[in-house]
């Protein structure tokens, strides 16, 4: 299992881009995988086992669940208008 992180690129000319990058946080120059998520992704959190990331999609009020091993969205659910941040306890 990689020590994975999720990073949303900040590109001012392309606000509204629906992308999240998955990468090994111990090797920032290594391979990155790009996953399409909901509109205007903002905050994220990892599950306790580190196998999935949840991304708050501010623009469409949803949360995308990303399987980090497969590098793909496995679920999306409604979370309310304007969701920005997540925390996992």
PDB file of C-alpha atoms in Angstrom:
ATOM      1  CA  UNK A   1       0.000   0.000   0.000  1.00  0.00           C
ATOM      2  CA  UNK A   2       1.295   3.430  -0.897  1.00  0.00           C
ATOM      3  CA  UNK A   3       1.417   6.239   1.601  1.00  0.00           C
ATOM      4  CA  UNK A   4      -1.084   8.090  -0.564  1.00  0.00           C
ATOM      5  CA  UNK A   5      -2.302  11.648  -0.615  1.00  0.00           C
ATOM      6  CA  UNK A   6      -4.794  13.578  -2.671  1.00  0.00           C
ATOM      7  CA  UNK A   7      -4.021  16.963  -4.144  1.00  0.00           C
ATOM      8  CA  UNK A   8      -6.296  19.200  -6.172  1.00  0.00           C
ATOM      9  CA  UNK A   9      -4.377  21.387  -8.563  1.00  0.00           C
ATOM     10  CA  UNK A  10      -5.044  25.094  -8.213  1.00  0.00           C
ATOM     11  CA  UNK A  11      -5.334  26.471 -11.746  1.00  0.00           C
ATOM     12  CA  UNK A  12      -7.080  29.819 -11.691  1.00  0.00           C
ATOM     13  CA  UNK A  13      -7.937  29.835 -15.413  1.00  0.00           C
ATOM     14  CA  UNK A  14      -9.720  26.489 -15.073  1.00  0.00           C
ATOM     15  CA  UNK A  15     -11.872  26.896 -11.979  1.00  0.00           C
ATOM     16  CA  UNK A  16     -14.547  24.225 -11.936  1.00  0.00           C
ATOM     17  CA  UNK A  17     -12.165  21.491 -13.036  1.00  0.00           C
ATOM     18  CA  UNK A  18     -13.324  18.156 -11.663  1.00  0.00           C
ATOM     19  CA  UNK A  19      -9.976  16.516 -10.933  1.00  0.00           C
ATOM     20  CA  UNK A  20      -8.146  15.031  -7.964  1.00  0.00           C
ATOM     21  CA  UNK A  21      -4.557  13.794  -8.173  1.00  0.00           C
ATOM     22  CA  UNK A  22      -3.436  10.677  -6.314  1.00  0.00           C
ATOM     23  CA  UNK A  23       0.245  10.368  -5.490  1.00  0.00           C
ATOM     24  CA  UNK A  24       2.725   8.788  -3.092  1.00  0.00           C
ATOM     25  CA  UNK A  25       3.343  11.487  -0.492  1.00  0.00           C
ATOM     26  CA  UNK A  26       6.854  10.125   0.131  1.00  0.00           C
ATOM     27  CA  UNK A  27       7.820  10.636  -3.538  1.00  0.00           C
ATOM     28  CA  UNK A  28       6.353  13.855  -4.920  1.00  0.00           C
ATOM     29  CA  UNK A  29       8.198  13.383  -8.214  1.00  0.00           C
ATOM     30  CA  UNK A  30       6.732   9.908  -8.741  1.00  0.00           C
ATOM     31  CA  UNK A  31       3.753   8.825 -10.778  1.00  0.00           C
ATOM     32  CA  UNK A  32       0.479  10.669 -10.241  1.00  0.00           C
ATOM     33  CA  UNK A  33      -2.933   9.376 -11.194  1.00  0.00           C
ATOM     34  CA  UNK A  34      -5.730  11.780 -12.091  1.00  0.00           C
ATOM     35  CA  UNK A  35      -9.298  10.941 -11.083  1.00  0.00           C
ATOM     36  CA  UNK A  36     -12.435  12.774 -12.207  1.00  0.00           C
ATOM     37  CA  UNK A  37     -14.597  13.797  -9.236  1.00  0.00           C
ATOM     38  CA  UNK A  38     -17.540  16.185  -8.748  1.00  0.00           C
ATOM     39  CA  UNK A  39     -17.691  19.902  -9.504  1.00  0.00           C
ATOM     40  CA  UNK A  40     -15.274  22.223  -7.657  1.00  0.00           C
ATOM     41  CA  UNK A  41     -13.498  19.704  -5.379  1.00  0.00           C
ATOM     42  CA  UNK A  42     -12.209  21.293  -2.176  1.00  0.00           C
ATOM     43  CA  UNK A  43     -11.525  19.382   1.051  1.00  0.00           C
ATOM     44  CA  UNK A  44     -10.692  15.720   1.499  1.00  0.00           C
ATOM     45  CA  UNK A  45     -10.261  13.081   4.198  1.00  0.00           C
ATOM     46  CA  UNK A  46      -8.915   9.527   4.324  1.00  0.00           C
ATOM     47  CA  UNK A  47     -10.630   6.487   5.797  1.00  0.00           C
ATOM     48  CA  UNK A  48      -9.011   5.068   8.937  1.00  0.00           C
ATOM     49  CA  UNK A  49      -7.513   2.153   6.975  1.00  0.00           C
ATOM     50  CA  UNK A  50      -6.023   4.520   4.363  1.00  0.00           C
ATOM     51  CA  UNK A  51      -7.624   2.641   1.471  1.00  0.00           C
ATOM     52  CA  UNK A  52     -10.035   5.366   0.380  1.00  0.00           C
ATOM     53  CA  UNK A  53     -10.227   9.128   0.156  1.00  0.00           C
ATOM     54  CA  UNK A  54     -13.394  11.196   0.352  1.00  0.00           C
ATOM     55  CA  UNK A  55     -13.468  14.442  -1.642  1.00  0.00           C
ATOM     56  CA  UNK A  56     -15.895  17.294  -0.869  1.00  0.00           C
ATOM     57  CA  UNK A  57     -17.295  18.635  -4.153  1.00  0.00           C
ATOM     58  CA  UNK A  58     -18.404  22.187  -3.310  1.00  0.00           C
ATOM     59  CA  UNK A  59     -19.938  22.959  -6.694  1.00  0.00           C
ATOM     60  CA  UNK A  60     -22.488  20.153  -6.777  1.00  0.00           C
ATOM     61  CA  UNK A  61     -22.909  19.367  -3.064  1.00  0.00           C
ATOM     62  CA  UNK A  62     -21.573  15.829  -3.249  1.00  0.00           C
ATOM     63  CA  UNK A  63     -18.798  13.643  -1.864  1.00  0.00           C
ATOM     64  CA  UNK A  64     -16.744  11.376  -4.126  1.00  0.00           C
ATOM     65  CA  UNK A  65     -15.263   8.220  -2.587  1.00  0.00           C
ATOM     66  CA  UNK A  66     -11.986   7.221  -4.270  1.00  0.00           C
ATOM     67  CA  UNK A  67     -10.486   3.728  -4.003  1.00  0.00           C
ATOM     68  CA  UNK A  68      -6.789   4.646  -3.775  1.00  0.00           C
ATOM     69  CA  UNK A  69      -5.487   1.257  -4.987  1.00  0.00           C
ATOM     70  CA  UNK A  70      -7.688   1.319  -8.105  1.00  0.00           C
ATOM     71  CA  UNK A  71      -7.441   5.108  -8.513  1.00  0.00           C
ATOM     72  CA  UNK A  72     -11.125   5.390  -9.335  1.00  0.00           C
ATOM     73  CA  UNK A  73     -14.305   6.802  -7.868  1.00  0.00           C
ATOM     74  CA  UNK A  74     -16.318   3.935  -6.363  1.00  0.00           C
ATOM     75  CA  UNK A  75     -19.202   5.965  -4.925  1.00  0.00           C
ATOM     76  CA  UNK A  76     -20.650   9.476  -4.961  1.00  0.00           C
ATOM     77  CA  UNK A  77     -23.325  10.707  -2.589  1.00  0.00           C
ATOM     78  CA  UNK A  78     -25.196  13.955  -1.870  1.00  0.00           C
ATOM     79  CA  UNK A  79     -23.808  15.959   1.035  1.00  0.00           C
ATOM     80  CA  UNK A  80     -25.580  19.307   0.883  1.00  0.00           C
ATOM     81  CA  UNK A  81     -25.087  22.601  -0.874  1.00  0.00           C
ATOM     82  CA  UNK A  82     -21.701  24.230  -0.403  1.00  0.00           C
ATOM     83  CA  UNK A  83     -19.782  21.362   1.214  1.00  0.00           C
ATOM     84  CA  UNK A  84     -16.136  22.396   1.588  1.00  0.00           C
ATOM     85  CA  UNK A  85     -14.303  20.374   4.223  1.00  0.00           C
ATOM     86  CA  UNK A  86     -14.317  16.853   5.625  1.00  0.00           C
ATOM     87  CA  UNK A  87     -12.989  15.185   8.759  1.00  0.00           C
ATOM     88  CA  UNK A  88     -12.809  11.483   9.505  1.00  0.00           C
ATOM     89  CA  UNK A  89     -12.816  10.322  13.125  1.00  0.00           C
TER      90      UNK A  89
END
